[in-house]
Amino acid sequence: LKNGRGKKKGKKKQAEQEQSGGLPSSWAARDPEDNASLFQTMFEIGRRNKVLNPSSMRTTYGKLMYLLQDAQNPTVAKSLGFSLHKDLVLVKPYLEERKCLDLLHDPRLECAVQYIDDRDPSTGQKLPREHVQAMVEGKRKVTEELVQIYGDEGKLKPEDVHRVVESLADAIAYIESNVRPVQQMLKYLEDNFDPEREDQQFSLALRGSGRSVYSSSSSLYSKYGLSAYSSSASEGPKLSHSHGTQYTFVWQSLRLWSKVMRHMHRLWVCADDDLLSTTSS
């Protein structure tokens, strides 16, 4: 039985090779230059995945960029016979190439790519399930309208329109899901603390004398007042900040991080361009 199954597999493989015109079944058997488009697309997808998911590829991304930077060297590129670099496929250039920029200016696109949260942004309370489902259904209907309009013009296929809309929606979902928690923390700070008035029970002040305003045994002593480099609670904070200074420090940090997260995709695209640039600044 085993030998018979092996013969069947051999005949099947031979038939597949004959149907493919006798081409080798492995890409590795071909000349590297013949695989240029494949390699460029593979590496571009990896780089684009990092842009869309900054928390992913924490170790492999560095190795990928080192490899591509070496390949950008003119000597290496000449020996390979081709470049491994390919511009990132972004929505606007993608639509420009296909002469379909009208899609980006369609007012319905905003509804199609909107971020739907199951919680009220002001109270944090769960929204009724029916309300969320109605929003999702409305978003789906608008997306289908865009697909029917722009997918029938001949410039884009229906699946291409879906791809554009979903790409934008994914980017907005990432931004909103990362910016909102920071903004919520900023709201807690502004609602519960006054930079001009220090409440001794809830003071943000730090003392750099090795001890905090409150002893480590106090129930009011916050672990967040400890130095990041301290090995025990008795060491206390290393910074000397008054209540107002610490409030400003935290407020500015949250504001900065909110802006960083909102422009995270742009940051990664700029970093990609800079790392793989072949011109020296």
PDB file of C-alpha atoms in Angstrom:
ATOM      1  CA  LEU A   1       0.000   0.000   0.000  1.00  0.00           C
ATOM      2  CA  LYS A   2       2.824   2.389   0.905  1.00  0.00           C
ATOM      3  CA  ASN A   3       4.660   1.795  -2.375  1.00  0.00           C
ATOM      4  CA  GLY A   4       1.472   2.181  -4.365  1.00  0.00           C
ATOM      5  CA  ARG A   5       0.736   5.538  -2.674  1.00  0.00           C
ATOM      6  CA  GLY A   6       4.281   6.698  -3.444  1.00  0.00           C
ATOM      7  CA  LYS A   7       3.857   5.859  -7.140  1.00  0.00           C
ATOM      8  CA  LYS A   8       0.612   7.826  -7.246  1.00  0.00           C
ATOM      9  CA  LYS A   9       2.353  10.845  -5.697  1.00  0.00           C
ATOM     10  CA  GLY A  10       5.182  10.571  -8.224  1.00  0.00           C
ATOM     11  CA  LYS A  11       2.785  10.453 -11.163  1.00  0.00           C
ATOM     12  CA  LYS A  12       0.819  13.397  -9.754  1.00  0.00           C
ATOM     13  CA  LYS A  13       3.996  15.491  -9.387  1.00  0.00           C
ATOM     14  CA  GLN A  14       5.075  14.601 -12.922  1.00  0.00           C
ATOM     15  CA  ALA A  15       1.666  15.616 -14.269  1.00  0.00           C
ATOM     16  CA  GLU A  16       1.850  18.971 -12.423  1.00  0.00           C
ATOM     17  CA  GLN A  17       5.283  19.681 -13.905  1.00  0.00           C
ATOM     18  CA  GLU A  18       4.068  18.831 -17.387  1.00  0.00           C
ATOM     19  CA  GLN A  19       1.070  21.172 -16.952  1.00  0.00           C
ATOM     20  CA  SER A  20       3.378  23.970 -15.829  1.00  0.00           C
ATOM     21  CA  GLY A  21       5.521  23.569 -18.932  1.00  0.00           C
ATOM     22  CA  GLY A  22       8.272  21.717 -17.129  1.00  0.00           C
ATOM     23  CA  LEU A  23       9.139  24.652 -14.832  1.00  0.00           C
ATOM     24  CA  PRO A  24      10.936  23.704 -11.616  1.00  0.00           C
ATOM     25  CA  SER A  25       8.567  23.396  -8.666  1.00  0.00           C
ATOM     26  CA  SER A  26      10.895  25.272  -6.317  1.00  0.00           C
ATOM     27  CA  TRP A  27      11.557  29.011  -6.555  1.00  0.00           C
ATOM     28  CA  ALA A  28      15.016  28.365  -5.137  1.00  0.00           C
ATOM     29  CA  ALA A  29      15.948  26.479  -8.307  1.00  0.00           C
ATOM     30  CA  ARG A  30      15.515  29.619 -10.400  1.00  0.00           C
ATOM     31  CA  ASP A  31      18.020  32.403 -10.947  1.00  0.00           C
ATOM     32  CA  PRO A  32      17.709  35.021  -8.134  1.00  0.00           C
ATOM     33  CA  GLU A  33      17.122  37.799 -10.651  1.00  0.00           C
ATOM     34  CA  ASP A  34      14.103  35.909 -11.969  1.00  0.00           C
ATOM     35  CA  ASN A  35      12.632  36.110  -8.462  1.00  0.00           C
ATOM     36  CA  ALA A  36      13.201  39.877  -8.089  1.00  0.00           C
ATOM     37  CA  SER A  37       9.511  40.745  -8.034  1.00  0.00           C
ATOM     38  CA  LEU A  38       8.789  38.001  -5.497  1.00  0.00           C
ATOM     39  CA  PHE A  39      11.524  39.123  -3.105  1.00  0.00           C
ATOM     40  CA  GLN A  40      10.567  42.792  -3.407  1.00  0.00           C
ATOM     41  CA  THR A  41       6.923  42.016  -2.673  1.00  0.00           C
ATOM     42  CA  MET A  42       7.738  39.741   0.272  1.00  0.00           C
ATOM     43  CA  PHE A  43       9.966  42.324   1.950  1.00  0.00           C
ATOM     44  CA  GLU A  44       7.519  45.134   1.215  1.00  0.00           C
ATOM     45  CA  ILE A  45       4.703  43.181   2.881  1.00  0.00           C
ATOM     46  CA  GLY A  46       6.878  42.639   5.947  1.00  0.00           C
ATOM     47  CA  ARG A  47       7.751  46.332   6.188  1.00  0.00           C
ATOM     48  CA  ARG A  48       4.120  47.370   5.643  1.00  0.00           C
ATOM     49  CA  ASN A  49       2.987  44.929   8.312  1.00  0.00           C
ATOM     50  CA  LYS A  50       5.291  46.701  10.765  1.00  0.00           C
ATOM     51  CA  VAL A  51       3.810  50.081   9.833  1.00  0.00           C
ATOM     52  CA  LEU A  52       0.264  48.833  10.390  1.00  0.00           C
ATOM     53  CA  ASN A  53       1.167  46.822  13.512  1.00  0.00           C
ATOM     54  CA  PRO A  54       4.015  48.637  15.314  1.00  0.00           C
ATOM     55  CA  SER A  55       3.916  46.231  18.264  1.00  0.00           C
ATOM     56  CA  SER A  56       4.644  43.205  16.044  1.00  0.00           C
ATOM     57  CA  MET A  57       7.961  41.870  14.684  1.00  0.00           C
ATOM     58  CA  ARG A  58       9.910  43.223  17.656  1.00  0.00           C
ATOM     59  CA  THR A  59      13.048  41.210  16.869  1.00  0.00           C
ATOM     60  CA  THR A  60      12.641  40.201  13.227  1.00  0.00           C
ATOM     61  CA  TYR A  61      12.039  43.753  11.982  1.00  0.00           C
ATOM     62  CA  GLY A  62      15.543  44.857  12.968  1.00  0.00           C
ATOM     63  CA  LYS A  63      17.079  41.883  11.163  1.00  0.00           C
ATOM     64  CA  LEU A  64      14.907  42.566   8.122  1.00  0.00           C
ATOM     65  CA  MET A  65      16.010  46.200   7.927  1.00  0.00           C
ATOM     66  CA  TYR A  66      19.693  45.319   8.406  1.00  0.00           C
ATOM     67  CA  LEU A  67      19.415  42.882   5.498  1.00  0.00           C
ATOM     68  CA  LEU A  68      17.675  45.440   3.275  1.00  0.00           C
ATOM     69  CA  GLN A  69      20.146  48.175   4.214  1.00  0.00           C
ATOM     70  CA  ASP A  70      23.033  45.936   3.178  1.00  0.00           C
ATOM     71  CA  ALA A  71      21.193  45.087  -0.049  1.00  0.00           C
ATOM     72  CA  GLN A  72      20.789  48.812  -0.775  1.00  0.00           C
ATOM     73  CA  ASN A  73      24.559  49.107  -1.024  1.00  0.00           C
ATOM     74  CA  PRO A  74      25.362  49.676  -4.736  1.00  0.00           C
ATOM     75  CA  THR A  75      28.020  46.945  -4.730  1.00  0.00           C
ATOM     76  CA  VAL A  76      25.665  44.372  -3.215  1.00  0.00           C
ATOM     77  CA  ALA A  77      22.790  45.406  -5.481  1.00  0.00           C
ATOM     78  CA  LYS A  78      25.051  45.050  -8.516  1.00  0.00           C
ATOM     79  CA  SER A  79      26.158  41.571  -7.487  1.00  0.00           C
ATOM     80  CA  LEU A  80      22.540  40.529  -6.944  1.00  0.00           C
ATOM     81  CA  GLY A  81      21.510  41.976 -10.282  1.00  0.00           C
ATOM     82  CA  PHE A  82      18.431  43.653  -8.802  1.00  0.00           C
ATOM     83  CA  SER A  83      17.240  45.688  -5.816  1.00  0.00           C
ATOM     84  CA  LEU A  84      15.294  44.183  -2.921  1.00  0.00           C
ATOM     85  CA  HIS A  85      13.656  47.530  -2.240  1.00  0.00           C
ATOM     86  CA  LYS A  86      10.126  48.412  -3.258  1.00  0.00           C
ATOM     87  CA  ASP A  87       8.116  51.459  -2.197  1.00  0.00           C
ATOM     88  CA  LEU A  88       5.505  50.772   0.461  1.00  0.00           C
ATOM     89  CA  VAL A  89       2.043  50.261  -0.991  1.00  0.00           C
ATOM     90  CA  LEU A  90       0.044  53.108   0.562  1.00  0.00           C
ATOM     91  CA  VAL A  91      -3.580  53.989  -0.113  1.00  0.00           C
ATOM     92  CA  LYS A  92      -3.127  57.392  -1.779  1.00  0.00           C
ATOM     93  CA  PRO A  93      -0.340  56.366  -4.229  1.00  0.00           C
ATOM     94  CA  TYR A  94      -2.274  53.157  -4.910  1.00  0.00           C
ATOM     95  CA  LEU A  95      -5.372  55.161  -5.917  1.00  0.00           C
ATOM     96  CA  GLU A  96      -3.328  57.772  -7.801  1.00  0.00           C
ATOM     97  CA  GLU A  97      -1.774  55.062  -9.937  1.00  0.00           C
ATOM     98  CA  ARG A  98      -5.250  53.826 -10.842  1.00  0.00           C
ATOM     99  CA  LYS A  99      -6.662  57.352 -11.321  1.00  0.00           C
ATOM    100  CA  CYS A 100      -9.298  56.840  -8.663  1.00  0.00           C
ATOM    101  CA  LEU A 101      -8.540  59.551  -6.098  1.00  0.00           C
ATOM    102  CA  ASP A 102     -12.233  60.494  -6.075  1.00  0.00           C
ATOM    103  CA  LEU A 103     -12.758  57.661  -3.623  1.00  0.00           C
ATOM    104  CA  LEU A 104     -10.687  59.481  -0.986  1.00  0.00           C
ATOM    105  CA  HIS A 105     -12.842  62.595  -1.350  1.00  0.00           C
ATOM    106  CA  ASP A 106     -16.169  60.776  -1.228  1.00  0.00           C
ATOM    107  CA  PRO A 107     -18.045  61.966   1.917  1.00  0.00           C
ATOM    108  CA  ARG A 108     -19.349  58.446   2.497  1.00  0.00           C
ATOM    109  CA  LEU A 109     -15.832  57.158   3.053  1.00  0.00           C
ATOM    110  CA  GLU A 110     -15.727  58.730   6.523  1.00  0.00           C
ATOM    111  CA  CYS A 111     -18.659  56.557   7.601  1.00  0.00           C
ATOM    112  CA  ALA A 112     -17.199  53.451   5.971  1.00  0.00           C
ATOM    113  CA  VAL A 113     -13.885  53.697   7.858  1.00  0.00           C
ATOM    114  CA  GLN A 114     -15.146  55.026  11.203  1.00  0.00           C
ATOM    115  CA  TYR A 115     -14.058  53.373  14.423  1.00  0.00           C
ATOM    116  CA  ILE A 116     -16.942  51.740  16.268  1.00  0.00           C
ATOM    117  CA  ASP A 117     -16.439  51.490  20.009  1.00  0.00           C
ATOM    118  CA  ASP A 118     -18.740  49.437  22.205  1.00  0.00           C
ATOM    119  CA  ARG A 119     -18.337  51.958  25.041  1.00  0.00           C
ATOM    120  CA  ASP A 120     -19.490  55.530  25.462  1.00  0.00           C
ATOM    121  CA  PRO A 121     -16.380  57.742  25.009  1.00  0.00           C
ATOM    122  CA  SER A 122     -17.460  60.186  27.739  1.00  0.00           C
ATOM    123  CA  THR A 123     -18.715  57.796  30.448  1.00  0.00           C
ATOM    124  CA  GLY A 124     -16.946  54.548  29.556  1.00  0.00           C
ATOM    125  CA  GLN A 125     -20.209  52.660  29.952  1.00  0.00           C
ATOM    126  CA  LYS A 126     -21.061  49.764  27.649  1.00  0.00           C
ATOM    127  CA  LEU A 127     -23.347  50.763  24.802  1.00  0.00           C
ATOM    128  CA  PRO A 128     -26.473  48.660  24.083  1.00  0.00           C
ATOM    129  CA  ARG A 129     -25.694  45.767  21.797  1.00  0.00           C
ATOM    130  CA  GLU A 130     -28.445  46.809  19.388  1.00  0.00           C
ATOM    131  CA  HIS A 131     -26.885  50.257  19.035  1.00  0.00           C
ATOM    132  CA  VAL A 132     -23.460  48.837  18.202  1.00  0.00           C
ATOM    133  CA  GLN A 133     -24.915  46.350  15.716  1.00  0.00           C
ATOM    134  CA  ALA A 134     -26.870  49.144  14.011  1.00  0.00           C
ATOM    135  CA  MET A 135     -23.644  51.148  13.594  1.00  0.00           C
ATOM    136  CA  VAL A 136     -21.813  48.119  12.202  1.00  0.00           C
ATOM    137  CA  GLU A 137     -24.637  47.417   9.757  1.00  0.00           C
ATOM    138  CA  GLY A 138     -24.705  51.046   8.632  1.00  0.00           C
ATOM    139  CA  LYS A 139     -20.953  50.940   8.085  1.00  0.00           C
ATOM    140  CA  ARG A 140     -21.294  47.746   6.030  1.00  0.00           C
ATOM    141  CA  LYS A 141     -24.019  49.227   3.812  1.00  0.00           C
ATOM    142  CA  VAL A 142     -21.997  52.356   3.072  1.00  0.00           C
ATOM    143  CA  THR A 143     -18.977  50.189   2.215  1.00  0.00           C
ATOM    144  CA  GLU A 144     -21.059  48.172  -0.236  1.00  0.00           C
ATOM    145  CA  GLU A 145     -22.288  51.397  -1.855  1.00  0.00           C
ATOM    146  CA  LEU A 146     -18.690  52.495  -2.404  1.00  0.00           C
ATOM    147  CA  VAL A 147     -17.799  49.087  -3.823  1.00  0.00           C
ATOM    148  CA  GLN A 148     -20.701  49.204  -6.284  1.00  0.00           C
ATOM    149  CA  ILE A 149     -19.894  52.741  -7.437  1.00  0.00           C
ATOM    150  CA  TYR A 150     -16.112  52.593  -7.734  1.00  0.00           C
ATOM    151  CA  GLY A 151     -15.862  48.881  -8.499  1.00  0.00           C
ATOM    152  CA  ASP A 152     -18.010  49.269 -11.608  1.00  0.00           C
ATOM    153  CA  GLU A 153     -16.011  52.126 -13.142  1.00  0.00           C
ATOM    154  CA  GLY A 154     -13.331  49.766 -14.418  1.00  0.00           C
ATOM    155  CA  LYS A 155     -10.481  51.546 -12.635  1.00  0.00           C
ATOM    156  CA  LEU A 156     -10.713  49.357  -9.530  1.00  0.00           C
ATOM    157  CA  LYS A 157     -11.990  45.868  -8.961  1.00  0.00           C
ATOM    158  CA  PRO A 158     -14.584  45.402  -6.185  1.00  0.00           C
ATOM    159  CA  GLU A 159     -11.983  43.585  -4.076  1.00  0.00           C
ATOM    160  CA  ASP A 160      -9.600  46.528  -4.543  1.00  0.00           C
ATOM    161  CA  VAL A 161     -12.200  48.946  -3.163  1.00  0.00           C
ATOM    162  CA  HIS A 162     -12.746  46.630  -0.209  1.00  0.00           C
ATOM    163  CA  ARG A 163      -8.992  46.521   0.334  1.00  0.00           C
ATOM    164  CA  VAL A 164      -8.701  50.332   0.349  1.00  0.00           C
ATOM    165  CA  VAL A 165     -11.610  50.812   2.747  1.00  0.00           C
ATOM    166  CA  GLU A 166     -10.485  48.071   5.113  1.00  0.00           C
ATOM    167  CA  SER A 167      -6.903  49.377   5.118  1.00  0.00           C
ATOM    168  CA  LEU A 168      -8.078  52.834   6.163  1.00  0.00           C
ATOM    169  CA  ALA A 169     -10.472  51.369   8.724  1.00  0.00           C
ATOM    170  CA  ASP A 170      -7.705  49.236  10.264  1.00  0.00           C
ATOM    171  CA  ALA A 171      -5.384  52.246  10.520  1.00  0.00           C
ATOM    172  CA  ILE A 172      -8.061  54.378  12.192  1.00  0.00           C
ATOM    173  CA  ALA A 173      -8.997  51.541  14.561  1.00  0.00           C
ATOM    174  CA  TYR A 174      -5.362  51.220  15.653  1.00  0.00           C
ATOM    175  CA  ILE A 175      -5.060  54.956  16.266  1.00  0.00           C
ATOM    176  CA  GLU A 176      -8.319  55.279  18.169  1.00  0.00           C
ATOM    177  CA  SER A 177      -7.737  52.208  20.324  1.00  0.00           C
ATOM    178  CA  ASN A 178      -4.311  53.525  21.359  1.00  0.00           C
ATOM    179  CA  VAL A 179      -5.072  57.231  21.682  1.00  0.00           C
ATOM    180  CA  ARG A 180      -8.286  56.948  23.691  1.00  0.00           C
ATOM    181  CA  PRO A 181      -6.713  55.312  26.781  1.00  0.00           C
ATOM    182  CA  VAL A 182      -4.095  58.068  26.908  1.00  0.00           C
ATOM    183  CA  GLN A 183      -6.766  60.741  26.584  1.00  0.00           C
ATOM    184  CA  GLN A 184      -8.765  59.020  29.323  1.00  0.00           C
ATOM    185  CA  MET A 185      -5.778  59.114  31.657  1.00  0.00           C
ATOM    186  CA  LEU A 186      -5.313  62.788  30.816  1.00  0.00           C
ATOM    187  CA  LYS A 187      -8.965  63.407  31.700  1.00  0.00           C
ATOM    188  CA  TYR A 188      -8.522  61.614  35.059  1.00  0.00           C
ATOM    189  CA  LEU A 189      -5.533  63.816  35.810  1.00  0.00           C
ATOM    190  CA  GLU A 190      -7.332  67.043  34.937  1.00  0.00           C
ATOM    191  CA  ASP A 191     -10.550  66.070  36.753  1.00  0.00           C
ATOM    192  CA  ASN A 192      -8.950  64.833  39.977  1.00  0.00           C
ATOM    193  CA  PHE A 193      -5.902  67.070  40.480  1.00  0.00           C
ATOM    194  CA  ASP A 194      -5.366  70.824  40.587  1.00  0.00           C
ATOM    195  CA  PRO A 195      -1.845  71.980  39.697  1.00  0.00           C
ATOM    196  CA  GLU A 196      -2.346  75.154  41.748  1.00  0.00           C
ATOM    197  CA  ARG A 197      -3.716  73.491  44.873  1.00  0.00           C
ATOM    198  CA  GLU A 198      -1.987  70.620  46.665  1.00  0.00           C
ATOM    199  CA  ASP A 199      -4.107  68.174  48.635  1.00  0.00           C
ATOM    200  CA  GLN A 200      -1.843  66.583  51.224  1.00  0.00           C
ATOM    201  CA  GLN A 201      -3.668  63.260  51.019  1.00  0.00           C
ATOM    202  CA  PHE A 202      -3.358  63.091  47.249  1.00  0.00           C
ATOM    203  CA  SER A 203      -0.217  65.108  46.578  1.00  0.00           C
ATOM    204  CA  LEU A 204       1.812  64.387  43.472  1.00  0.00           C
ATOM    205  CA  ALA A 205       4.945  65.895  45.013  1.00  0.00           C
ATOM    206  CA  LEU A 206       8.167  63.888  44.980  1.00  0.00           C
ATOM    207  CA  ARG A 207      11.128  64.380  47.284  1.00  0.00           C
ATOM    208  CA  GLY A 208      14.608  63.333  46.183  1.00  0.00           C
ATOM    209  CA  SER A 209      16.025  62.903  49.668  1.00  0.00           C
ATOM    210  CA  GLY A 210      15.595  59.152  49.581  1.00  0.00           C
ATOM    211  CA  ARG A 211      12.207  59.282  51.234  1.00  0.00           C
ATOM    212  CA  SER A 212       8.824  60.159  49.794  1.00  0.00           C
ATOM    213  CA  VAL A 213       6.396  62.671  51.275  1.00  0.00           C
ATOM    214  CA  TYR A 214       4.799  59.659  52.945  1.00  0.00           C
ATOM    215  CA  SER A 215       6.552  56.664  54.420  1.00  0.00           C
ATOM    216  CA  SER A 216       6.534  53.382  52.568  1.00  0.00           C
ATOM    217  CA  SER A 217       4.357  51.861  55.245  1.00  0.00           C
ATOM    218  CA  SER A 218       1.618  54.442  54.752  1.00  0.00           C
ATOM    219  CA  SER A 219      -1.486  53.286  52.920  1.00  0.00           C
ATOM    220  CA  LEU A 220      -1.384  56.553  50.995  1.00  0.00           C
ATOM    221  CA  TYR A 221       2.100  55.844  49.650  1.00  0.00           C
ATOM    222  CA  SER A 222       1.814  55.067  45.957  1.00  0.00           C
ATOM    223  CA  LYS A 223       4.122  52.586  44.271  1.00  0.00           C
ATOM    224  CA  TYR A 224       4.196  54.965  41.310  1.00  0.00           C
ATOM    225  CA  GLY A 225       6.166  57.431  43.442  1.00  0.00           C
ATOM    226  CA  LEU A 226       9.130  55.043  43.565  1.00  0.00           C
ATOM    227  CA  SER A 227      12.107  55.421  41.313  1.00  0.00           C
ATOM    228  CA  ALA A 228      12.167  53.059  38.366  1.00  0.00           C
ATOM    229  CA  TYR A 229      15.688  52.125  39.449  1.00  0.00           C
ATOM    230  CA  SER A 230      14.918  51.544  43.127  1.00  0.00           C
ATOM    231  CA  SER A 231      15.239  48.041  44.490  1.00  0.00           C
ATOM    232  CA  SER A 232      13.129  48.677  47.585  1.00  0.00           C
ATOM    233  CA  ALA A 233      10.403  50.993  48.796  1.00  0.00           C
ATOM    234  CA  SER A 234      12.727  52.548  51.390  1.00  0.00           C
ATOM    235  CA  GLU A 235      14.831  54.181  48.687  1.00  0.00           C
ATOM    236  CA  GLY A 236      11.968  56.386  47.595  1.00  0.00           C
ATOM    237  CA  PRO A 237      11.847  58.585  44.467  1.00  0.00           C
ATOM    238  CA  LYS A 238      14.960  60.070  42.911  1.00  0.00           C
ATOM    239  CA  LEU A 239      13.242  63.179  41.521  1.00  0.00           C
ATOM    240  CA  SER A 240      12.471  66.355  43.463  1.00  0.00           C
ATOM    241  CA  HIS A 241       9.207  67.670  42.066  1.00  0.00           C
ATOM    242  CA  SER A 242       6.644  69.867  43.703  1.00  0.00           C
ATOM    243  CA  HIS A 243       3.005  68.957  43.269  1.00  0.00           C
ATOM    244  CA  GLY A 244       2.565  71.525  40.479  1.00  0.00           C
ATOM    245  CA  THR A 245       5.787  70.493  38.689  1.00  0.00           C
ATOM    246  CA  GLN A 246       4.884  66.801  38.786  1.00  0.00           C
ATOM    247  CA  TYR A 247       1.377  67.575  37.536  1.00  0.00           C
ATOM    248  CA  THR A 248       2.855  69.490  34.579  1.00  0.00           C
ATOM    249  CA  PHE A 249       5.377  66.721  33.918  1.00  0.00           C
ATOM    250  CA  VAL A 250       2.645  64.041  33.759  1.00  0.00           C
ATOM    251  CA  TRP A 251       0.280  66.278  31.774  1.00  0.00           C
ATOM    252  CA  GLN A 252       2.940  67.058  29.172  1.00  0.00           C
ATOM    253  CA  SER A 253       3.986  63.393  28.947  1.00  0.00           C
ATOM    254  CA  LEU A 254       0.418  62.254  28.286  1.00  0.00           C
ATOM    255  CA  ARG A 255      -0.156  65.009  25.741  1.00  0.00           C
ATOM    256  CA  LEU A 256       3.068  64.103  23.949  1.00  0.00           C
ATOM    257  CA  TRP A 257       2.274  60.394  23.886  1.00  0.00           C
ATOM    258  CA  SER A 258      -1.221  61.087  22.578  1.00  0.00           C
ATOM    259  CA  LYS A 259       0.269  62.957  19.606  1.00  0.00           C
ATOM    260  CA  VAL A 260       2.904  60.258  19.060  1.00  0.00           C
ATOM    261  CA  MET A 261       0.263  57.522  18.930  1.00  0.00           C
ATOM    262  CA  ARG A 262      -1.945  59.569  16.603  1.00  0.00           C
ATOM    263  CA  HIS A 263       0.923  59.884  14.099  1.00  0.00           C
ATOM    264  CA  MET A 264       2.485  56.458  14.679  1.00  0.00           C
ATOM    265  CA  HIS A 265       1.891  55.253  11.121  1.00  0.00           C
ATOM    266  CA  ARG A 266       3.510  58.369   9.662  1.00  0.00           C
ATOM    267  CA  LEU A 267       6.453  57.887  12.007  1.00  0.00           C
ATOM    268  CA  TRP A 268       7.075  54.347  10.750  1.00  0.00           C
ATOM    269  CA  VAL A 269       6.719  55.341   7.091  1.00  0.00           C
ATOM    270  CA  CYS A 270       9.248  58.157   7.565  1.00  0.00           C
ATOM    271  CA  ALA A 271      11.583  55.799   9.433  1.00  0.00           C
ATOM    272  CA  ASP A 272      11.310  53.256   6.614  1.00  0.00           C
ATOM    273  CA  ASP A 273      12.155  55.900   4.009  1.00  0.00           C
ATOM    274  CA  ASP A 274      15.109  57.148   6.041  1.00  0.00           C
ATOM    275  CA  LEU A 275      16.564  53.722   6.832  1.00  0.00           C
ATOM    276  CA  LEU A 276      16.448  52.535   3.232  1.00  0.00           C
ATOM    277  CA  SER A 277      17.439  55.780   1.550  1.00  0.00           C
ATOM    278  CA  THR A 278      20.320  55.462  -0.900  1.00  0.00           C
ATOM    279  CA  THR A 279      21.229  59.154  -0.653  1.00  0.00           C
ATOM    280  CA  SER A 280      23.226  60.606   2.225  1.00  0.00           C
ATOM    281  CA  SER A 281      21.742  63.623   3.991  1.00  0.00           C
TER     282      SER A 281
END
